[in-house]
XYZ file of C-alpha atoms in Angstrom:
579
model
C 0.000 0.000 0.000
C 1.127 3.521 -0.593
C 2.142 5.536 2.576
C -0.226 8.400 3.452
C 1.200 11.538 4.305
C -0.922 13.652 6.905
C -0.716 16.517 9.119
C -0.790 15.612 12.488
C -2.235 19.031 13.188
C -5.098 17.726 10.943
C -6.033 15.399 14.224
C -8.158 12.084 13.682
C -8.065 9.792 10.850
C -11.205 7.672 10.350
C -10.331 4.515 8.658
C -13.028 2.542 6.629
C -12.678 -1.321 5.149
C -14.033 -2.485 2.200
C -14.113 -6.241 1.457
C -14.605 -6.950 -2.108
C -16.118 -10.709 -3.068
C -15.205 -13.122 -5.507
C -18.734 -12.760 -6.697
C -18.353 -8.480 -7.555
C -20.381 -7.658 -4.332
C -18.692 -5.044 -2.104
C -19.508 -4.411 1.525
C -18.493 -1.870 4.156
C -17.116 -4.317 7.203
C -14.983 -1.825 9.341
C -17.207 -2.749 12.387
C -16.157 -6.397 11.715
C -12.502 -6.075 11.388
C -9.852 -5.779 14.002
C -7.564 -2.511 13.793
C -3.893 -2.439 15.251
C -1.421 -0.475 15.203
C 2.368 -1.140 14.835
C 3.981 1.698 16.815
C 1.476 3.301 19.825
C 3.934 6.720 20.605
C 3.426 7.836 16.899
C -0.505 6.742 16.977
C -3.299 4.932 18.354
C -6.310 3.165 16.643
C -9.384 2.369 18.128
C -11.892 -0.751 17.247
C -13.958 1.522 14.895
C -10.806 2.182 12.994
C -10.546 5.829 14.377
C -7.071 6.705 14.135
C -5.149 9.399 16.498
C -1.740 10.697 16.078
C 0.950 11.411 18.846
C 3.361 12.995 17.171
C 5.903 13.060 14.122
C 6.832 9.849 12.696
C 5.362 6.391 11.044
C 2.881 3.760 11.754
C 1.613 1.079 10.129
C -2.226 0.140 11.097
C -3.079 -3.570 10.587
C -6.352 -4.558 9.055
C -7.818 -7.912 10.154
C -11.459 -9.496 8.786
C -11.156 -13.294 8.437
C -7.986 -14.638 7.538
C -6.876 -11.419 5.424
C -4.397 -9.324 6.411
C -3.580 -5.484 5.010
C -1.250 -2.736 6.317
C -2.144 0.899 6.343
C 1.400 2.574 6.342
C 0.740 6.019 8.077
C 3.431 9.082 7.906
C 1.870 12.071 10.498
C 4.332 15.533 9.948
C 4.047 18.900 11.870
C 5.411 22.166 10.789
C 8.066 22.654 13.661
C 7.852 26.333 14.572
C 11.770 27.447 14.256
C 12.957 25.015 12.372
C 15.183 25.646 9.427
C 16.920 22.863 7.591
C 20.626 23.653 7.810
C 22.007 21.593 4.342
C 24.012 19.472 6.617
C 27.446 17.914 4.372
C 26.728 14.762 2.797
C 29.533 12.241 2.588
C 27.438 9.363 0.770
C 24.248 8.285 -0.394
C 23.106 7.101 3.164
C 23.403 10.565 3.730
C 21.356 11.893 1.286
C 18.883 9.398 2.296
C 18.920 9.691 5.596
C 18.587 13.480 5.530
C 15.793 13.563 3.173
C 13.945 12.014 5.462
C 15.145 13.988 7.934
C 13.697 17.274 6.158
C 10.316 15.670 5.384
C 10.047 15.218 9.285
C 11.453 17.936 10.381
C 14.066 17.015 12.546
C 18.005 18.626 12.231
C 20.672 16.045 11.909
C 23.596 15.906 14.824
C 27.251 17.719 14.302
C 29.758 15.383 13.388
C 31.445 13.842 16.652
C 35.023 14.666 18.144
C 37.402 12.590 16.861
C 37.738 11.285 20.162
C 34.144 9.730 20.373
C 35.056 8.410 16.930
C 37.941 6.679 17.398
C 36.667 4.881 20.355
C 33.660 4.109 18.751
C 34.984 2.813 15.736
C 37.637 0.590 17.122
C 34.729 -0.995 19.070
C 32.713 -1.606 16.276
C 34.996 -3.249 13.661
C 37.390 -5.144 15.635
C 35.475 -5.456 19.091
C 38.421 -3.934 21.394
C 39.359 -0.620 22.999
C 42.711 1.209 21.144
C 46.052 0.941 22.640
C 47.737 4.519 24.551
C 49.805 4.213 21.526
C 46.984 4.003 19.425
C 44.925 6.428 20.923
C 47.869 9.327 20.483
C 48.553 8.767 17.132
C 44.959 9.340 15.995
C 44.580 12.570 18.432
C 48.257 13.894 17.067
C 47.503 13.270 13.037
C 46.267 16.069 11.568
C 45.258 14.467 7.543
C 42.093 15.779 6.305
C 41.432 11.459 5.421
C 42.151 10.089 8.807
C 39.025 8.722 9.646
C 38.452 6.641 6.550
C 41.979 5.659 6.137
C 41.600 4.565 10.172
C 38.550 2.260 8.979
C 40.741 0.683 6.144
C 42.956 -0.356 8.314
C 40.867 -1.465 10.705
C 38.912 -3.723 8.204
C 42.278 -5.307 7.623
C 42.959 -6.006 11.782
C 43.348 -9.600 12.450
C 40.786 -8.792 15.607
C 38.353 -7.354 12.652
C 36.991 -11.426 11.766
C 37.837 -13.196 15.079
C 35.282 -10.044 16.786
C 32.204 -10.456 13.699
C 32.766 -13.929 14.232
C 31.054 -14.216 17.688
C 28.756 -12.202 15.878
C 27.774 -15.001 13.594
C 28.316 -17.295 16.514
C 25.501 -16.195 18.130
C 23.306 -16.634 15.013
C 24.593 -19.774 14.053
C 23.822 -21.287 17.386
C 27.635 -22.200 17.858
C 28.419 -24.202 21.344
C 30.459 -27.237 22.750
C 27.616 -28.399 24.228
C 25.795 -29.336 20.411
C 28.636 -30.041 18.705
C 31.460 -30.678 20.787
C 34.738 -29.070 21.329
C 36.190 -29.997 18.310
C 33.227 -29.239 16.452
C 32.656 -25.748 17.852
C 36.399 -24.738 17.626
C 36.426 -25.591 13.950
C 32.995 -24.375 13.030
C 34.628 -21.053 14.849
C 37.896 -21.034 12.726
C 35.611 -21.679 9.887
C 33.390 -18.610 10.139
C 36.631 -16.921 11.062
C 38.104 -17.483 7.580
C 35.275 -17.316 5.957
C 35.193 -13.650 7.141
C 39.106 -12.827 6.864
C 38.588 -13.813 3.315
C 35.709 -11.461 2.962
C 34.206 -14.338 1.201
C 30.818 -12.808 -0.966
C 27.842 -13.250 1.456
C 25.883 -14.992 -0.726
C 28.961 -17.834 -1.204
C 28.807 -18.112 2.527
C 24.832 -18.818 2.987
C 25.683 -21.462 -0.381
C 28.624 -23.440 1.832
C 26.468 -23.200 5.088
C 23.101 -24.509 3.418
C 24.611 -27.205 1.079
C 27.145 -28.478 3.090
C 27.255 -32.416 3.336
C 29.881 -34.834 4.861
C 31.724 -34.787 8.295
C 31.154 -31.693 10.706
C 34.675 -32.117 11.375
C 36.531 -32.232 7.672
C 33.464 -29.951 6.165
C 32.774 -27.600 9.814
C 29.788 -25.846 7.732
C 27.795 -28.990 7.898
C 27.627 -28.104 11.629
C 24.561 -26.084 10.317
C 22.701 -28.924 10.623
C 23.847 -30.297 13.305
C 22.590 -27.273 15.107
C 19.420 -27.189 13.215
C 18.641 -30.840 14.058
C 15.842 -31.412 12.079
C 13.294 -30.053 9.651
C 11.325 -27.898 12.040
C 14.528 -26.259 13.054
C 16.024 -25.883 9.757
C 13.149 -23.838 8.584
C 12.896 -21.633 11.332
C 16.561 -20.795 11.360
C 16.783 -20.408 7.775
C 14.052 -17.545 7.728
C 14.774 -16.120 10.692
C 18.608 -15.552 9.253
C 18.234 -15.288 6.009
C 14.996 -14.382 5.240
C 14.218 -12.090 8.660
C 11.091 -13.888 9.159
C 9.997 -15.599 12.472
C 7.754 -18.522 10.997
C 7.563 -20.147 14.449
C 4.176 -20.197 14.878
C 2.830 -20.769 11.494
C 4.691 -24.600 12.607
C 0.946 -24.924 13.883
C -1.578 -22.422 12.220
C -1.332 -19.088 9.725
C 0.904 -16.341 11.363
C -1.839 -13.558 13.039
C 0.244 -11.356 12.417
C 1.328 -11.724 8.672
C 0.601 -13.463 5.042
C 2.708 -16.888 6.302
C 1.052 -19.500 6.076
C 0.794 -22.824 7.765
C 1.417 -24.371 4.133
C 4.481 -22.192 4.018
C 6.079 -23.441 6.757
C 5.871 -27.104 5.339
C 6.240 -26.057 1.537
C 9.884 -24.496 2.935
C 10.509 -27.747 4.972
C 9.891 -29.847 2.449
C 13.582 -28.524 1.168
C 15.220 -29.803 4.386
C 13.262 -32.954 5.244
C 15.787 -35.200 3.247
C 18.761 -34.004 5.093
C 19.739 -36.921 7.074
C 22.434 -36.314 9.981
C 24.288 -39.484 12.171
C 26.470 -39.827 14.512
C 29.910 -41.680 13.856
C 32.482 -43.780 16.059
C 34.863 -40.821 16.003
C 33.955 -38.228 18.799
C 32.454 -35.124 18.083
C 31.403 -35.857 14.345
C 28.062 -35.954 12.638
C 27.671 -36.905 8.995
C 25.200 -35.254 7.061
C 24.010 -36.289 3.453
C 20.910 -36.323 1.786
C 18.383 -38.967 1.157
C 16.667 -39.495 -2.246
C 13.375 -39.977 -0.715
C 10.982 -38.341 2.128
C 8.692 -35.950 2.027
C 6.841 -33.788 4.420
C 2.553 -33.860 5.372
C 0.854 -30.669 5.912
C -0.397 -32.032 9.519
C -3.793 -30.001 8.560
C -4.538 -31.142 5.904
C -2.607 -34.456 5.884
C -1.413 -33.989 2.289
C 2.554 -33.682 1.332
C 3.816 -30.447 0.660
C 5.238 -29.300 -2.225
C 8.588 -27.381 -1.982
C 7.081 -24.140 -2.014
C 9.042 -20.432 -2.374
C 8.098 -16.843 -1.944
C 6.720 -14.946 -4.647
C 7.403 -18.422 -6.880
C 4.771 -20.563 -5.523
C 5.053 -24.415 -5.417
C 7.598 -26.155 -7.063
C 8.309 -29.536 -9.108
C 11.978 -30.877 -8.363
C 13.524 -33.585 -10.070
C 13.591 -36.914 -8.126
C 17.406 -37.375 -7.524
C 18.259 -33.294 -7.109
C 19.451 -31.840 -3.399
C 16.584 -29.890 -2.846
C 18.687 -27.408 -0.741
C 20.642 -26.428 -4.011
C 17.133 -25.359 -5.662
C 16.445 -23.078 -2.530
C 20.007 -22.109 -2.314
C 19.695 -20.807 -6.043
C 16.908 -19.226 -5.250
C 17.906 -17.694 -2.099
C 21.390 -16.209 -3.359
C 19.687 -14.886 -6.670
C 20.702 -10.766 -6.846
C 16.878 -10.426 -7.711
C 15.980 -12.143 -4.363
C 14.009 -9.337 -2.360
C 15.276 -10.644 0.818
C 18.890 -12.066 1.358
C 20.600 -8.753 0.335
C 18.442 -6.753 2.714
C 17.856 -8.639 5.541
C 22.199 -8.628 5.607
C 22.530 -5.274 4.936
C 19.797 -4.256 7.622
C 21.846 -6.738 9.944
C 25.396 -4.866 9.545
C 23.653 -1.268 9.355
C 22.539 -2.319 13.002
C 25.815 -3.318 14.408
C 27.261 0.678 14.109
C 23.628 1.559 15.633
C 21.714 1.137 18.108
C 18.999 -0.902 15.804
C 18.274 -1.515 12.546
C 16.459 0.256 9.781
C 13.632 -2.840 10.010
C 13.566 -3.500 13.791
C 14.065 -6.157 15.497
C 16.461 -7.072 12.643
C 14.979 -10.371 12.415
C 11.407 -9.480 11.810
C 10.759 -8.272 8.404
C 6.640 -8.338 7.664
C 4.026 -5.932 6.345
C 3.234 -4.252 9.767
C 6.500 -4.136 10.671
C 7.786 -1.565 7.801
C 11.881 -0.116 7.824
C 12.274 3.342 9.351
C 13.605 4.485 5.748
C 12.117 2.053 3.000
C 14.594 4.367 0.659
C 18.142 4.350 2.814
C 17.509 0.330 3.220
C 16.672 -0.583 -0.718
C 19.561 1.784 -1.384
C 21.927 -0.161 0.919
C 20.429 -3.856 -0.458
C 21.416 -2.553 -4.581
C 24.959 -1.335 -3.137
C 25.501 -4.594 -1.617
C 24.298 -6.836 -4.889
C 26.411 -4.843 -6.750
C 29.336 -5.281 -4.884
C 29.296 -9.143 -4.986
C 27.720 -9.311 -1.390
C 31.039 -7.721 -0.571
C 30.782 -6.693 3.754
C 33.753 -5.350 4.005
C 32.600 -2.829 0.717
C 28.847 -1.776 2.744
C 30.662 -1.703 5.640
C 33.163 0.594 4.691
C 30.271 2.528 2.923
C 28.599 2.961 6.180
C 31.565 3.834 8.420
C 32.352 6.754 6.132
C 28.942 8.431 6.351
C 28.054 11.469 8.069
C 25.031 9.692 9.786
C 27.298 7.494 11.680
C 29.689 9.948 12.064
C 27.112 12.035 13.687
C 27.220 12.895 17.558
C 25.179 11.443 20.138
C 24.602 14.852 21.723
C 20.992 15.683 21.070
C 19.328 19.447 20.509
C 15.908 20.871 20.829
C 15.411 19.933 16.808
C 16.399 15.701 16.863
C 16.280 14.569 20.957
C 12.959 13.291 20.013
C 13.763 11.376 17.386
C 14.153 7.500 18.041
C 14.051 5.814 14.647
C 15.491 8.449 11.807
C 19.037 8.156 12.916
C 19.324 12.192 13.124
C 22.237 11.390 15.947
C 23.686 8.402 17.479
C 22.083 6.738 20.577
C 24.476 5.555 23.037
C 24.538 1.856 23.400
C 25.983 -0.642 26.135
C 28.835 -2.322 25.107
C 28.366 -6.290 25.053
C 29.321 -8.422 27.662
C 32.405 -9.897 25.816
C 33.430 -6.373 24.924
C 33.314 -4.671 28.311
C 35.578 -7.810 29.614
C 38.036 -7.188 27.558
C 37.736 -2.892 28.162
C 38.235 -3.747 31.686
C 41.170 -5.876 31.492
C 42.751 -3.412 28.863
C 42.083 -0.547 31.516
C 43.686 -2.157 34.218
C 46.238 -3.635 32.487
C 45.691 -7.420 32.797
C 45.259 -10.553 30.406
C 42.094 -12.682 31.429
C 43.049 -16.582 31.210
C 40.198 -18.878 29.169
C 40.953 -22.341 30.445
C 41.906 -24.426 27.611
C 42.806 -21.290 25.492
C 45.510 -19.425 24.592
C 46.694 -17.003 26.775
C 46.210 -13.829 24.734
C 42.616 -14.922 23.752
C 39.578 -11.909 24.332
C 36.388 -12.810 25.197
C 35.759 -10.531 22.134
C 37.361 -14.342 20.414
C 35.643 -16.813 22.064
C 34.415 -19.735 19.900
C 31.429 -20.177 22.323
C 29.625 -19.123 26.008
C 30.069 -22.313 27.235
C 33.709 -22.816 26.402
C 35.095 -20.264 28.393
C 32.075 -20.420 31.754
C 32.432 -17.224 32.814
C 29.877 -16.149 35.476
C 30.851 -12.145 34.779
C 30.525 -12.596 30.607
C 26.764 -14.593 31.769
C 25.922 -11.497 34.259
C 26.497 -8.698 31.476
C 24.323 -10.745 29.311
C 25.919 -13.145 27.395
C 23.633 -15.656 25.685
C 23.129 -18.884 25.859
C 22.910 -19.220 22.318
C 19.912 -21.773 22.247
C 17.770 -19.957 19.417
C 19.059 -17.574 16.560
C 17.018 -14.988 17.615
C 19.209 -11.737 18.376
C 16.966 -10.814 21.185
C 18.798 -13.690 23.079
C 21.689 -11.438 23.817
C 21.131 -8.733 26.417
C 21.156 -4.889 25.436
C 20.462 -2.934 28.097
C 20.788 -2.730 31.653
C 19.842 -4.288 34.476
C 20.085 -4.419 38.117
C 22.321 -7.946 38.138
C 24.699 -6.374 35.899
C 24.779 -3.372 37.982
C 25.852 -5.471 41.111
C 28.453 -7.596 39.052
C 29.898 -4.001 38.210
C 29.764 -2.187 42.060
C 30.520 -4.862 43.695
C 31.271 -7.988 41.941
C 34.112 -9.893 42.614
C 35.959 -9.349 39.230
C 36.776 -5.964 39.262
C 37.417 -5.759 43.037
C 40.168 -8.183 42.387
C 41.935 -6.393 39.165
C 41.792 -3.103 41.014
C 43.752 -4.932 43.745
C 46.375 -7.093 41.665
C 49.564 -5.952 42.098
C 50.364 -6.042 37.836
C 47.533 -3.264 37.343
C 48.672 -0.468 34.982
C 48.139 1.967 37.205
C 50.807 0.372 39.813
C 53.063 0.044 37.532
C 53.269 2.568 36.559
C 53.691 4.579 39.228
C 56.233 2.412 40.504
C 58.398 3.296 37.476
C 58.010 6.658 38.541
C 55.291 8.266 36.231
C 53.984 11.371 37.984
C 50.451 11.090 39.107
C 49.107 13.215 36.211
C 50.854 10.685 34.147
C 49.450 8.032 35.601
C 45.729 9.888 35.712
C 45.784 10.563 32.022
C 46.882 6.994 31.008
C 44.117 5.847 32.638
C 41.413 8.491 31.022
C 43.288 7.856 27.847
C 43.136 4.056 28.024
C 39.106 3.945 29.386
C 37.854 6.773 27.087
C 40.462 7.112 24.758
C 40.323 11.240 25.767
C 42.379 13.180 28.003
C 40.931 14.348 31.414
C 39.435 18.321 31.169
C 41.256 20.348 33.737
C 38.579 20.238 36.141
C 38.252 16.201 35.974
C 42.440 16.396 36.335
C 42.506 18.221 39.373
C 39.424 16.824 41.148
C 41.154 13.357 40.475
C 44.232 14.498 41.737
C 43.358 15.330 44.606
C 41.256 12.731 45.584
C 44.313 10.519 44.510
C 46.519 12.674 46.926
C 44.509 12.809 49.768
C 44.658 9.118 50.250
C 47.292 8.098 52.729
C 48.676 5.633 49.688
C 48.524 6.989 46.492
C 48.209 3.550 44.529
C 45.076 3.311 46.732
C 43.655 6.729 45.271
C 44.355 5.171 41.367
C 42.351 2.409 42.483
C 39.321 4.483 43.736
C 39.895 6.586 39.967
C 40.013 3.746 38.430
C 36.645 2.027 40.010
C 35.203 5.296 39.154
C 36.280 4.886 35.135
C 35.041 1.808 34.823
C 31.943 2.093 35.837
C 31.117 5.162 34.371
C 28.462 5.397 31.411
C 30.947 7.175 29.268
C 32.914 3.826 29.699
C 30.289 1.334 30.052
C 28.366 2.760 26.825
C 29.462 3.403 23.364
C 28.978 7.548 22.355
């Protein structure tokens, strides 16, 4: 449906549904269907349809009568008094996306953050890990008019850059000891991981993780379906990651919410019934092949299903073909409305704090993207690339809109889904591990692992059993949903930070940066702005030097005053967040 543009100074909208009948007859049913709407702070419906906006912004309202579904995309716009659109700089065409929207909404994009804020926040993103003092001084100190982008080059080439976005995939891949074993989840790990140095094209790595056949061990991508254990499984992973829809409950009748159907569901497993997984006399390996025969029954209807596609229909596939290579063609296909997008809207959300369709696994009709445009403009970039990540996200990096401050003003701090600034976000549990140890100094041992492994590098949760990593919300990694990992804040990690044992015993080790080096003789202003410079890779303003040097010299031991600083740093939202 096409997007209606109102005036939310216009007030109510009265919506009306017409059902039309396969014999010509037309009849007025709004006080039969049900009326919903997707986002209740831009506007409300009630049952007759009656339709009240909150303020600027988008809204889809969902028409139900039967078993039919429509969507009603909404777009309500004020005329801001004072506002003035200031032809921000465009560095890209997410820019010029982004800010058209922007304009039509009336809301002023954010100044471009310090170069501070970016480093730090750009280090974290790519390669999961704060800068080194080194680092950190050599970025401040260069004065080239290209730094930034020639910063995310090299980045992009960091040997941290595809051990970090390999925990990514981790988590959506389902990757632990406990379902595949320790062999099996270490090479499934260094298998992802090369797969990413590489930069092998996206749509070759769905191809080698869908087809693969033989031993988990010699061929790790057949892990796939070891994790995805049977058919059931296999089709709700595969839409949920590649095709960003949940299809769990259309297992057992037509989603409520959307056009899947029940027959769907078992038209898409009838690609993945045949695969046929065993376990084998060596430990830790499951072979997986497929079987020339089976076939899946609609349990409704009792008939078999057909191999069925979107926007394709059923299908007829030769007797002795893989099935999976038919959905794999179909899948990969540049002309595929899905794949490209639901991967670009996945990396877009990684240097946010969500995606253009949010949650990023929930693409449907009544669940539109923020910026329809900025996405489909994203999806053609990445096609024409060869599925190339490291090309969109080098594309994205380099924009002005995530380049933009998180400092709000009177004309964007309402704005929650246009992008207009950045919105701080909490750094993951893996990631604030290994902040803390690089604040204070230390290595953190992984039993089993090397010694210089981050948590930032673990192959899985379970390998390493750490209660802190589980406290700041590490997942379990039990479903491929990416609501499984934990975002924000809560009062157990706020515990495991004030008073947990972890930190109370690294501020008290006797290795700490901060003893050191003031045993080598730094001065204590030395020693203050290592530590700012190593937390949030800034110097200390004078006022935050001198109140912390004199808290540091009015303790009777001056190590003991670094200590309190240094307690102080890390749990600080300017350390604990991402600007």
């Amino acid at each position: 449906n096409q997007k209606r543009i109102l005036q939310r100074s216009a007030g109510t909208q009265q919506l009306a549904a017409i059902a039309h009948f396969s014999n010509g007859e037309k009849r007025d049913v709004t006080g039969l269907v049900a009326f919903e709407t997707t986002n209740t702070e831009i506007a409300s419906v009630d049952p007759t349809g009656l339709v009240t906006p909150h303020q600027r912004g988008e809204a889809v309202i969902l028409v139900r009568y039967l078993e039919h579904i429509e969507s009603i995309p909404l777009m309500f716009v004020d005329d801001v008094p004072g506002f003035e659109w200031n032809e921000p700089k465009s560095n890209n065409y997410i820019d010029a996306l982004v800010y058209g929207k922007l304009k039509q909404l009336q809301y002023l994009p954010a100044s471009t953050c310090s170069d501070a804020t970016f480093f730090r926040r750009v280090t974290l993103d790519v390669i999961g890990v704060l800068p080194t003092l080194s680092e950190t001084n050599a970025f401040l100190a260069d004065t080239d008019a290209d730094k930034r982008s020639k910063l995310i080059d090299r980045l992009l080439e960091r040997d941290e850059y595809p051990k970090f976005w390999a925990l990514k995939w981790g988590d959506l891949l389902k990757m632990t000891s406990k379902t595949m074993g320790i062999d099996g989840v270490y090479k499934y790990h260094r298998w992802v991981e090369g797969a990413i140095r590489a930069n092998m094209p996206y749509d070759q790595f769905a191809k080698e993780l869908l087809s693969a056949s033989g031993s988990t061990l010699a061929n790790p991508a057949a892990n796939f379906f070891r994790t995805s254990a049977d058919m059931n499984e296999c089709v709700e992973t595969v839409s949920q990651v590649f095709l960003g829809a949940r299809l769990q409950c259309a297992k057992c009748h037509n989603h409520p919410f959307e056009r899947w159907t029940q027959d769907n569901y078992y038209g898409l497993g009838a690609f993945f019934q045949r695969v046929q997984r065993k376990s084998t006399t060596r430990p830790g390996e499951t072979f997986v092949w497929t079987a020339s025969s089976g076939e899946v029954t609609q349990p409704r209807t009792g008939q078999i299903a057909k191999p069925w596609l979107p926007q394709v229909g059923s299908l007829e596939v030769a007797a002795n073909d893989d099935r999976r290579s038919v959905f794999v063609s179909w899948l990969i296909d540049s002309k595929n409305p899905f794949f490209a997008k639901i991967e670009a809207n996945r990396i877009w959300s990684q240097f946010f704090s969500r995606g253009i369709v949010d949650p990023i696994d929930d693409f449907r009709d009544s669940n539109p993207p923020s910026n329809e445009s900025l996405l489909d403009a994203l999806s053609k970039d990445f096609v024409e690339s060869g599925f190339d990540r490291k090309h969109l996200i080098r594309r994205i990096l380099n924009s002005a809109t995530y380049q933009a401050s998180s400092e709000t003003t009177q004309w964007n701090e309402q704005d929650k889904w246009y992008f207009s600034h950045q919105s701080r976000r909490m750094l993951s549990a893996e990631q604030l591990l290994d902040a803390i140890n690089h604040v204070v100094g230390l290595n953190q041992t992984f039993v089993g692992l090397p010694a210089e492994t981050k948590a930032t590098q673990l192959p899985a949760p379970d390998v390493a059993k750490s209660a802190f990593l589980k406290a700041l919300g590490q997942p379990e990694r039990s479903t491929v949903c990416a609501c499984e990992r934990v975002e924000e804040s809560s009062l157990g990690m706020a515990i495991e930070l004030f008073n947990g044992p972890l930190i109370y015993e690294k501020l008290r080790d006797p290795n700490t940066r901060f003893r050191k080096s003031h045993a080598a003789g730094s001065p204590p202003r030395e020693v203050i702005l290592e530590l700012y410079l190593c937390a949030y890779s800034r110097p200390p303003t004078d006022s935050e030097m001198e109140a912390s040097l004199q808290h540091c010299q009015s303790r009777t031991d001056l190590t003991e005053g670094f200590e309190d600083l240094c307690w102080v740093l890390l749990n600080s939202d300017e350390f604990l967040f991402q600007h």
